[in-house]
Amino acid sequence: MNPANGILLSLAYILGLLFTGSLGLPVQVVSWKDYSLVALGTLALGLLAAITIPRYWRTGPRPRLWLAAVIVVALAIIYFQARLPQPAANDISQLLNSSNSASQVQLITVQGKVKSTPRLTRSRRGQFWLKATQLSELTSRDSNGVITKGVTGKLYVTVPLLQTTGLYPGQTIAVTGILYQPKPAANPGAFDFRAYLLRKGAFVGLSGRQVNFPDEIQKQHRGLWRIRQRIIRSQIRWLGSPKGQLLSSMILGRRAVDLPYDVRDQFIEAGLAHVLAASGFHISLILGSVLALMQRWGTRTQFSIGISTLIVYVGLTGGQASVMRAAIMGLGALIALVTQRQVKPLGSLLVAVTILLLFNPLWIWDIGFQLSFLATLGLLVTVSPLTKQLDWLPPVIASVIAVSLAASLWTLPLQLYFFYKIATYSVVVNVICAPLIVIISLGGFISAIAALILPVAGSAMAWLLYYPIEFLLGIVKFFNDLPGSSVAVGKISIWQLLLLYGLIGISCISRRWRLRWWLVGFVAVTFVVLPAWQTKLTKFQVNILATDQEQVLVIQDQGQVTLLNSGGEDTATFAVLPFLQQQGINQIDWAIALNARPRFRSSWDSILASLSVKTFFDTTVSQLPSTTATESYSKISTLSIAGAVESQQGNYQLVASGETMSLGSIAIKLISAEPPMLHMHIRDQNWLIFGKMTPIVQKQLAITSNFPQTKVIWWSGESLTPELLNAVEPEIAIASSNTIDPATVQLLQNNKTELYWTGHDGAIEWTPKKGFQTTLETVNNDAKLM
């Protein structure tokens, strides 16, 4: 086949997989009908193009080749749907789909084989994948009876950390716990857990409480996981934690090593996430070292040892897509060595990507796979022109800067699209850390090889890297602590993403545009910054974030931001900060603390560490009971928050009952600190915010308070008394809770009050033009509330 024809067909296949994005990312199983319509529509447009394009591009491919490319596009769409994970008839997820299953509210025991090495989650629980084979549950008729049946499926299992001690892949275990449906992203910018599980081929999770072993004596299965554990343990022995895990991550990738999240987050924040991902750099280093050591041997021997090394390394890293892509390109280089032919890097990259997507088409939407491909493409097409532009620098320095710039340039638009922010000093950090990264990686590989022979020797080799690793961590921390180390840009649209890559592509292809790089850069920045800036200046938006039972509200008023927060540290980490990042918010103008309990006030530590606050209103000091312990904590916490705010040149204020806080065009009055109650005036609307109140307090408020005409009440989902509702007479009620008291729901329906609740609707958004909108689609208004 003509190479040009193969390139066209490969690109057609990749394009067909990308067209599946018109149906949304594979976060749910889409019907064959929808895919068939997209495939037929693509086929019709392709036929038109196959007839039209050859008339204007006479030197291009012939019509029959265009027709073949169109058919490949349509087949790729159908193939993608065929490879989407589907639950089998006896899949364990079917248990939750059965409406009369008692297991939805009771403990069950699932037996199966461990498929991965246990890892630590952010919530300090152990996590592993389990291939389910058997299910045991209590019968609904007789609580003493147990039904056991065979099941299939893959489970995302979390258990108390100590329960994972000694678990290994291939081990048969039984986990007792509760099955649950994974939730989609309830807040804008939050992690979509359901989509993540679907991409992994799982449909339910298991919150485990106890791990048992059906077979007391089990023989450990041999596998590459044992070699991986030998290397990791050897490197941790003398380096300690987290330096040992960091070294192992730098040679095996963070997906194969349980690296502490604080270290991982620091590297990502500094723009060094690629250092913790096994990729082409590692393959090049390994393959180059092997070929250099085997120079005296024949090419066939070099090929055999080289390919064996690639297979072992891919297995040790857990078969990550980025490593497999680099390994296939490395295999191409080995074949070229044997056949004495020259390798075309771009062609090799296209072949590698096509083979991997034929193996697993779902990788087309894997962010790691996309970033790996784009970074490699950038290195192949951009490093050489950049090096020529930097010819005034020493060659080594110019090469390091060119590599860093090329990879950053090609991955930046995708990072903005998915992560909404940029690491300001990324290029500088990469240039400074490049020598350290090479030294540590090379030393890590030598240490790993030594650990396979003698673990103590591997530990000794790793210990020699103590100070280089310490220096690397110091550099990362230094740049992360600098002002403006990361800037939230906000989510860009798909059209902005395509435009940015179009500008980058034109600059690489056209020498004329390459010489005018400053103009291309100006246009790119304008198309990203100008729409975001214009939107901020005109936006008025209120968002109530979805939380368990904690009240969090964000107001954006023409560039000014107000945050009301009563959430804990997890709420700040998983809901507040991702939302602010997605909205492109880097500063809070007014922050209001609504909860005085210690675990809730700790959330402000995370927020103040990431964002600056101009004015902090503290309404919580008088909420704490008068005890020595709570008073002591209140003073310490107040001083800590006040110190953090003032260190940012902000203003810290204590708010007493009856005081009004002026927040631009919005006014919020603290009616009562205990029980917490606020009156908020927004665009000629009155909102009442209720904290947790006992029924007795609610009845007293209904008698003693003179409530204004109220549009919205917002509360935490507990029961509301008829007296309070009749006194307030709201038009809309919003509950920040996963569950709502059924009696309260009935009262609201009787009063014809429109109800929203975050446990069902996700985050609630209000704008003057569109009114109230929900993040999650409401399928059934009468959905089960408890």
Short mmCIF file of C-alpha atoms in Angstrom, two decimals, residues 318-668:
data_model
loop_
_atom_site.label_atom_id
_atom_site.label_comp_id
_atom_site.label_asym_id
_atom_site.label_seq_id
_atom_site.Cartn_x
_atom_site.Cartn_y
_atom_site.Cartn_z
CA GLY A 318 0.87 -1.56 34.47
CA GLY A 319 0.33 -1.27 30.71
CA GLN A 320 -0.31 2.49 30.67
CA ALA A 321 -1.35 3.90 27.30
CA SER A 322 1.46 6.48 27.17
CA VAL A 323 4.08 3.77 27.82
CA MET A 324 2.58 1.43 25.22
CA ARG A 325 2.63 4.25 22.67
CA ALA A 326 6.32 4.90 23.37
CA ALA A 327 7.07 1.15 23.36
CA ILE A 328 5.53 0.72 19.91
CA MET A 329 7.63 3.61 18.62
CA GLY A 330 10.66 2.01 20.27
CA LEU A 331 9.81 -1.26 18.53
CA GLY A 332 9.78 0.63 15.24
CA ALA A 333 13.26 1.90 15.98
CA LEU A 334 14.45 -1.66 16.72
CA ILE A 335 12.96 -2.94 13.46
CA ALA A 336 14.69 -0.13 11.58
CA LEU A 337 17.96 -1.15 13.28
CA VAL A 338 17.62 -4.73 12.06
CA THR A 339 16.46 -3.85 8.53
CA GLN A 340 18.94 -0.97 8.18
CA ARG A 341 16.18 1.47 7.33
CA GLN A 342 15.54 5.00 8.45
CA VAL A 343 12.57 5.64 10.76
CA LYS A 344 10.13 8.44 10.01
CA PRO A 345 9.17 9.71 13.47
CA LEU A 346 5.80 11.17 12.48
CA GLY A 347 4.84 8.01 10.63
CA SER A 348 5.96 5.92 13.60
CA LEU A 349 3.79 8.04 15.94
CA LEU A 350 0.74 7.66 13.68
CA VAL A 351 1.22 3.88 13.47
CA ALA A 352 1.59 3.61 17.25
CA VAL A 353 -1.55 5.64 17.90
CA THR A 354 -3.59 3.70 15.34
CA ILE A 355 -2.51 0.32 16.75
CA LEU A 356 -3.36 1.38 20.31
CA LEU A 357 -6.76 2.73 19.30
CA LEU A 358 -7.52 -0.47 17.44
CA PHE A 359 -6.65 -2.34 20.62
CA ASN A 360 -8.76 -0.03 22.81
CA PRO A 361 -10.77 2.70 21.03
CA LEU A 362 -11.93 4.14 24.37
CA TRP A 363 -8.42 5.52 24.86
CA ILE A 364 -9.33 8.26 22.39
CA TRP A 365 -11.03 10.02 25.35
CA ASP A 366 -8.33 9.19 27.91
CA ILE A 367 -6.72 12.48 28.95
CA GLY A 368 -3.36 10.86 29.65
CA PHE A 369 -3.32 9.28 26.19
CA GLN A 370 -4.21 12.60 24.53
CA LEU A 371 -1.53 14.53 26.43
CA SER A 372 1.09 11.88 25.65
CA PHE A 373 0.29 11.99 21.94
CA LEU A 374 0.29 15.80 21.76
CA ALA A 375 3.52 16.15 23.75
CA THR A 376 5.26 13.67 21.44
CA LEU A 377 3.88 15.41 18.35
CA GLY A 378 5.13 18.72 19.70
CA LEU A 379 8.61 17.33 20.26
CA LEU A 380 8.75 15.94 16.72
CA VAL A 381 7.56 19.02 14.83
CA THR A 382 8.47 21.97 17.06
CA VAL A 383 11.79 21.28 18.81
CA SER A 384 13.93 21.79 15.69
CA PRO A 385 12.44 25.21 14.72
CA LEU A 386 12.61 26.39 18.33
CA THR A 387 16.24 25.31 18.66
CA LYS A 388 17.10 27.36 15.57
CA GLN A 389 15.37 30.39 17.08
CA LEU A 390 17.46 29.92 20.23
CA ASP A 391 20.80 29.54 18.41
CA TRP A 392 22.16 32.49 20.40
CA LEU A 393 22.20 30.26 23.50
CA PRO A 394 24.62 27.40 24.25
CA PRO A 395 23.37 24.25 22.41
CA VAL A 396 22.63 22.25 25.56
CA ILE A 397 20.58 25.03 27.17
CA ALA A 398 18.81 25.81 23.89
CA SER A 399 17.86 22.15 23.48
CA VAL A 400 16.47 21.89 27.04
CA ILE A 401 14.40 25.07 26.63
CA ALA A 402 13.14 23.98 23.20
CA VAL A 403 12.00 20.58 24.50
CA SER A 404 10.18 22.15 27.44
CA LEU A 405 8.55 24.82 25.29
CA ALA A 406 7.47 22.36 22.59
CA ALA A 407 5.81 19.95 25.01
CA SER A 408 4.14 22.77 26.95
CA LEU A 409 2.94 24.52 23.81
CA TRP A 410 1.17 21.45 22.41
CA THR A 411 -0.39 20.32 25.69
CA LEU A 412 -1.44 23.73 27.06
CA PRO A 413 -4.75 24.07 25.12
CA LEU A 414 -5.88 20.60 26.23
CA GLN A 415 -4.90 21.36 29.83
CA LEU A 416 -6.99 24.53 29.70
CA TYR A 417 -9.94 22.57 28.31
CA PHE A 418 -9.86 19.88 31.01
CA PHE A 419 -8.15 21.49 34.03
CA TYR A 420 -8.99 25.20 33.54
CA LYS A 421 -5.66 26.59 34.76
CA ILE A 422 -2.02 27.04 33.81
CA ALA A 423 1.19 26.70 35.82
CA THR A 424 2.77 30.13 35.38
CA TYR A 425 6.38 29.08 35.93
CA SER A 426 6.09 25.69 34.21
CA VAL A 427 8.71 26.29 31.51
CA VAL A 428 11.19 27.82 33.95
CA VAL A 429 10.73 24.96 36.42
CA ASN A 430 11.16 22.35 33.69
CA VAL A 431 14.37 23.97 32.44
CA ILE A 432 15.87 24.23 35.94
CA CYS A 433 14.82 20.70 36.93
CA ALA A 434 15.83 18.97 33.67
CA PRO A 435 19.36 17.97 34.81
CA LEU A 436 18.00 16.73 38.16
CA ILE A 437 15.27 14.72 36.45
CA VAL A 438 17.79 12.99 34.17
CA ILE A 439 20.15 12.21 37.06
CA ILE A 440 17.38 10.90 39.32
CA SER A 441 15.73 8.86 36.57
CA LEU A 442 18.99 7.26 35.43
CA GLY A 443 19.99 6.56 39.03
CA GLY A 444 16.53 5.15 39.71
CA PHE A 445 16.81 2.67 36.86
CA ILE A 446 20.24 1.56 38.07
CA SER A 447 18.81 1.20 41.58
CA ALA A 448 15.87 -0.86 40.23
CA ILE A 449 18.20 -3.23 38.38
CA ALA A 450 20.34 -3.62 41.48
CA ALA A 451 17.23 -4.30 43.59
CA LEU A 452 16.30 -7.22 41.33
CA ILE A 453 19.70 -8.79 42.02
CA LEU A 454 20.15 -7.79 45.67
CA PRO A 455 17.55 -5.56 47.44
CA VAL A 456 20.12 -4.04 49.80
CA ALA A 457 22.26 -2.97 46.83
CA GLY A 458 19.19 -1.30 45.31
CA SER A 459 18.55 0.53 48.57
CA ALA A 460 22.16 1.73 48.68
CA MET A 461 21.96 3.00 45.09
CA ALA A 462 18.70 4.78 45.86
CA TRP A 463 20.18 6.40 48.99
CA LEU A 464 22.80 8.12 46.83
CA LEU A 465 19.92 10.05 45.24
CA TYR A 466 18.68 11.45 48.57
CA TYR A 467 20.05 14.96 48.09
CA PRO A 468 19.13 15.30 44.37
CA ILE A 469 15.54 14.32 45.28
CA GLU A 470 15.57 16.71 48.26
CA PHE A 471 16.79 19.48 45.96
CA LEU A 472 14.07 18.68 43.39
CA LEU A 473 11.35 18.81 46.06
CA GLY A 474 12.76 22.11 47.31
CA ILE A 475 12.63 23.66 43.84
CA VAL A 476 9.05 22.50 43.35
CA LYS A 477 7.96 23.93 46.71
CA PHE A 478 9.79 27.21 46.08
CA PHE A 479 8.01 27.90 42.80
CA ASN A 480 4.63 26.75 44.13
CA ASP A 481 4.95 29.24 46.99
CA LEU A 482 5.60 32.15 44.65
CA PRO A 483 2.66 34.54 44.06
CA GLY A 484 0.63 33.63 41.00
CA SER A 485 2.23 30.19 40.66
CA SER A 486 -0.97 28.98 39.01
CA VAL A 487 -3.69 31.00 37.29
CA ALA A 488 -7.25 29.80 36.77
CA VAL A 489 -8.37 30.71 33.26
CA GLY A 490 -11.73 28.95 33.34
CA LYS A 491 -13.19 26.44 30.93
CA ILE A 492 -12.59 27.16 27.25
CA SER A 493 -15.01 26.02 24.56
CA ILE A 494 -14.34 23.28 22.03
CA TRP A 495 -14.10 25.96 19.32
CA GLN A 496 -11.43 27.83 21.24
CA LEU A 497 -9.56 24.54 21.67
CA LEU A 498 -9.66 23.83 17.93
CA LEU A 499 -8.66 27.40 17.11
CA LEU A 500 -5.62 27.23 19.39
CA TYR A 501 -4.43 23.99 17.81
CA GLY A 502 -5.11 25.45 14.38
CA LEU A 503 -2.82 28.39 15.17
CA ILE A 504 -0.12 26.05 16.53
CA GLY A 505 -0.38 23.84 13.43
CA ILE A 506 -0.15 26.79 11.03
CA SER A 507 2.93 28.06 12.88
CA CYS A 508 4.63 24.68 12.44
CA ILE A 509 3.71 24.28 8.76
CA SER A 510 4.20 27.83 7.47
CA ARG A 511 7.60 29.46 7.81
CA ARG A 512 5.98 32.87 7.29
CA TRP A 513 3.77 32.46 10.36
CA ARG A 514 6.65 30.89 12.28
CA LEU A 515 8.63 34.10 11.88
CA ARG A 516 5.60 36.02 13.17
CA TRP A 517 5.27 33.85 16.27
CA TRP A 518 4.57 36.92 18.42
CA LEU A 519 1.49 37.71 16.31
CA VAL A 520 0.24 34.12 16.53
CA GLY A 521 0.76 34.17 20.30
CA PHE A 522 -1.09 37.48 20.61
CA VAL A 523 -4.06 36.13 18.63
CA ALA A 524 -4.13 32.93 20.71
CA VAL A 525 -4.07 34.81 24.03
CA THR A 526 -6.72 37.23 22.77
CA PHE A 527 -9.12 34.43 21.80
CA VAL A 528 -8.76 32.90 25.29
CA VAL A 529 -8.55 35.94 27.55
CA LEU A 530 -10.91 38.38 25.79
CA PRO A 531 -14.07 36.18 25.89
CA ALA A 532 -13.37 35.22 29.52
CA TRP A 533 -12.80 38.86 30.51
CA GLN A 534 -15.93 40.04 28.70
CA THR A 535 -18.03 37.29 30.29
CA LYS A 536 -16.80 38.18 33.78
CA LEU A 537 -17.67 41.85 33.38
CA THR A 538 -21.25 41.08 32.34
CA LYS A 539 -22.00 37.95 34.40
CA PHE A 540 -24.37 37.88 37.35
CA GLN A 541 -24.71 34.32 38.58
CA VAL A 542 -25.56 32.57 41.84
CA ASN A 543 -24.46 28.97 42.38
CA ILE A 544 -25.47 26.72 45.27
CA LEU A 545 -23.03 23.82 45.27
CA ALA A 546 -24.07 20.21 45.86
CA THR A 547 -22.88 18.95 49.25
CA ASP A 548 -23.97 16.33 51.77
CA GLN A 549 -25.59 18.75 54.22
CA GLU A 550 -23.32 21.78 54.12
CA GLN A 551 -24.34 25.14 52.71
CA VAL A 552 -22.02 26.63 50.08
CA LEU A 553 -22.97 29.53 47.80
CA VAL A 554 -20.95 31.47 45.22
CA ILE A 555 -22.10 34.79 43.73
CA GLN A 556 -20.40 36.28 40.66
CA ASP A 557 -21.40 39.92 40.18
CA GLN A 558 -19.67 41.56 37.22
CA GLY A 559 -16.20 40.39 38.20
CA GLN A 560 -16.73 40.51 41.96
CA VAL A 561 -16.99 37.18 43.81
CA THR A 562 -18.73 36.34 47.09
CA LEU A 563 -18.36 32.96 48.83
CA LEU A 564 -20.62 31.75 51.66
CA ASN A 565 -19.22 28.55 53.09
CA SER A 566 -20.18 26.21 55.91
CA GLY A 567 -18.45 23.13 54.46
CA GLY A 568 -15.58 21.05 55.76
CA GLU A 569 -12.16 20.40 54.29
CA ASP A 570 -13.43 17.71 51.89
CA THR A 571 -16.08 20.11 50.61
CA ALA A 572 -13.42 22.73 49.94
CA THR A 573 -11.16 20.22 48.16
CA PHE A 574 -13.73 18.39 46.05
CA ALA A 575 -16.45 21.00 45.48
CA VAL A 576 -15.49 24.63 46.19
CA LEU A 577 -11.99 24.86 44.73
CA PRO A 578 -12.74 22.83 41.52
CA PHE A 579 -15.79 25.04 40.88
CA LEU A 580 -13.87 28.30 41.39
CA GLN A 581 -11.12 26.97 39.14
CA GLN A 582 -13.62 26.03 36.41
CA GLN A 583 -15.10 29.54 36.60
CA GLY A 584 -11.66 31.15 36.25
CA ILE A 585 -11.78 32.73 39.73
CA ASN A 586 -8.42 33.63 41.29
CA GLN A 587 -9.60 35.99 44.02
CA ILE A 588 -12.57 36.17 46.40
CA ASP A 589 -13.78 39.69 47.16
CA TRP A 590 -16.00 38.74 50.09
CA ALA A 591 -15.91 35.51 52.08
CA ILE A 592 -18.47 34.65 54.76
CA ALA A 593 -17.95 31.82 57.28
CA LEU A 594 -21.25 30.22 58.33
CA ASN A 595 -20.22 27.32 60.59
CA ALA A 596 -18.17 27.44 63.78
CA ARG A 597 -17.50 23.73 64.26
CA PRO A 598 -13.76 22.86 64.10
CA ARG A 599 -13.96 20.45 61.16
CA PHE A 600 -15.90 23.02 59.12
CA ARG A 601 -13.62 25.98 59.89
CA SER A 602 -10.66 23.92 58.68
CA SER A 603 -11.97 24.23 55.12
CA TRP A 604 -10.87 27.86 55.07
CA ASP A 605 -7.24 26.77 55.45
CA SER A 606 -7.43 25.01 52.06
CA ILE A 607 -9.29 27.91 50.42
CA LEU A 608 -6.96 30.62 51.76
CA ALA A 609 -3.93 28.57 50.69
CA SER A 610 -5.18 28.59 47.09
CA LEU A 611 -6.95 31.95 46.73
CA SER A 612 -6.63 35.45 48.11
CA VAL A 613 -9.54 37.01 50.01
CA LYS A 614 -10.08 40.77 50.15
CA THR A 615 -12.61 40.83 53.00
CA PHE A 616 -13.42 37.95 55.35
CA PHE A 617 -16.64 38.16 57.39
CA ASP A 618 -16.71 35.78 60.36
CA THR A 619 -20.23 35.15 61.69
CA THR A 620 -19.30 32.02 63.64
CA VAL A 621 -17.48 33.04 66.83
CA SER A 622 -20.65 33.32 68.93
CA GLN A 623 -21.97 29.95 67.69
CA LEU A 624 -19.62 27.79 69.76
CA PRO A 625 -20.81 26.58 73.18
CA SER A 626 -19.14 28.24 76.14
CA THR A 627 -16.57 25.62 77.16
CA THR A 628 -12.89 25.95 77.78
CA ALA A 629 -11.95 23.63 74.89
CA THR A 630 -14.19 25.26 72.30
CA GLU A 631 -13.26 28.77 73.38
CA SER A 632 -9.58 27.86 73.10
CA TYR A 633 -10.07 26.37 69.64
CA SER A 634 -12.16 29.35 68.56
CA LYS A 635 -9.37 31.76 69.50
CA ILE A 636 -6.69 29.69 67.74
CA SER A 637 -8.82 29.18 64.63
CA THR A 638 -9.84 32.84 64.50
CA LEU A 639 -6.24 33.98 64.83
CA SER A 640 -5.17 31.49 62.13
CA ILE A 641 -7.80 32.64 59.64
CA ALA A 642 -7.28 36.32 60.49
CA GLY A 643 -3.52 35.93 60.06
CA ALA A 644 -3.91 34.19 56.69
CA VAL A 645 -6.27 36.89 55.41
CA GLU A 646 -4.10 39.76 56.63
CA SER A 647 -0.99 38.16 55.13
CA GLN A 648 -2.76 38.53 51.77
CA GLN A 649 -3.38 42.23 52.52
CA GLY A 650 -7.03 41.38 53.19
CA ASN A 651 -9.46 42.59 55.84
CA TYR A 652 -10.83 40.32 58.60
CA GLN A 653 -14.09 41.36 60.31
CA LEU A 654 -16.22 39.84 63.05
CA VAL A 655 -19.95 40.17 62.35
CA ALA A 656 -22.54 40.39 65.13
CA SER A 657 -26.27 39.72 64.95
CA GLY A 658 -28.18 42.56 63.29
CA GLU A 659 -25.22 43.79 61.22
CA THR A 660 -25.45 44.12 57.42
CA MET A 661 -22.63 43.19 55.05
CA SER A 662 -22.49 45.26 51.85
CA LEU A 663 -21.17 43.17 48.99
CA GLY A 664 -21.30 45.38 45.92
CA SER A 665 -24.89 45.32 44.64
CA ILE A 666 -25.81 42.65 47.22
CA ALA A 667 -26.63 43.12 50.89
CA ILE A 668 -26.58 40.30 53.45
#
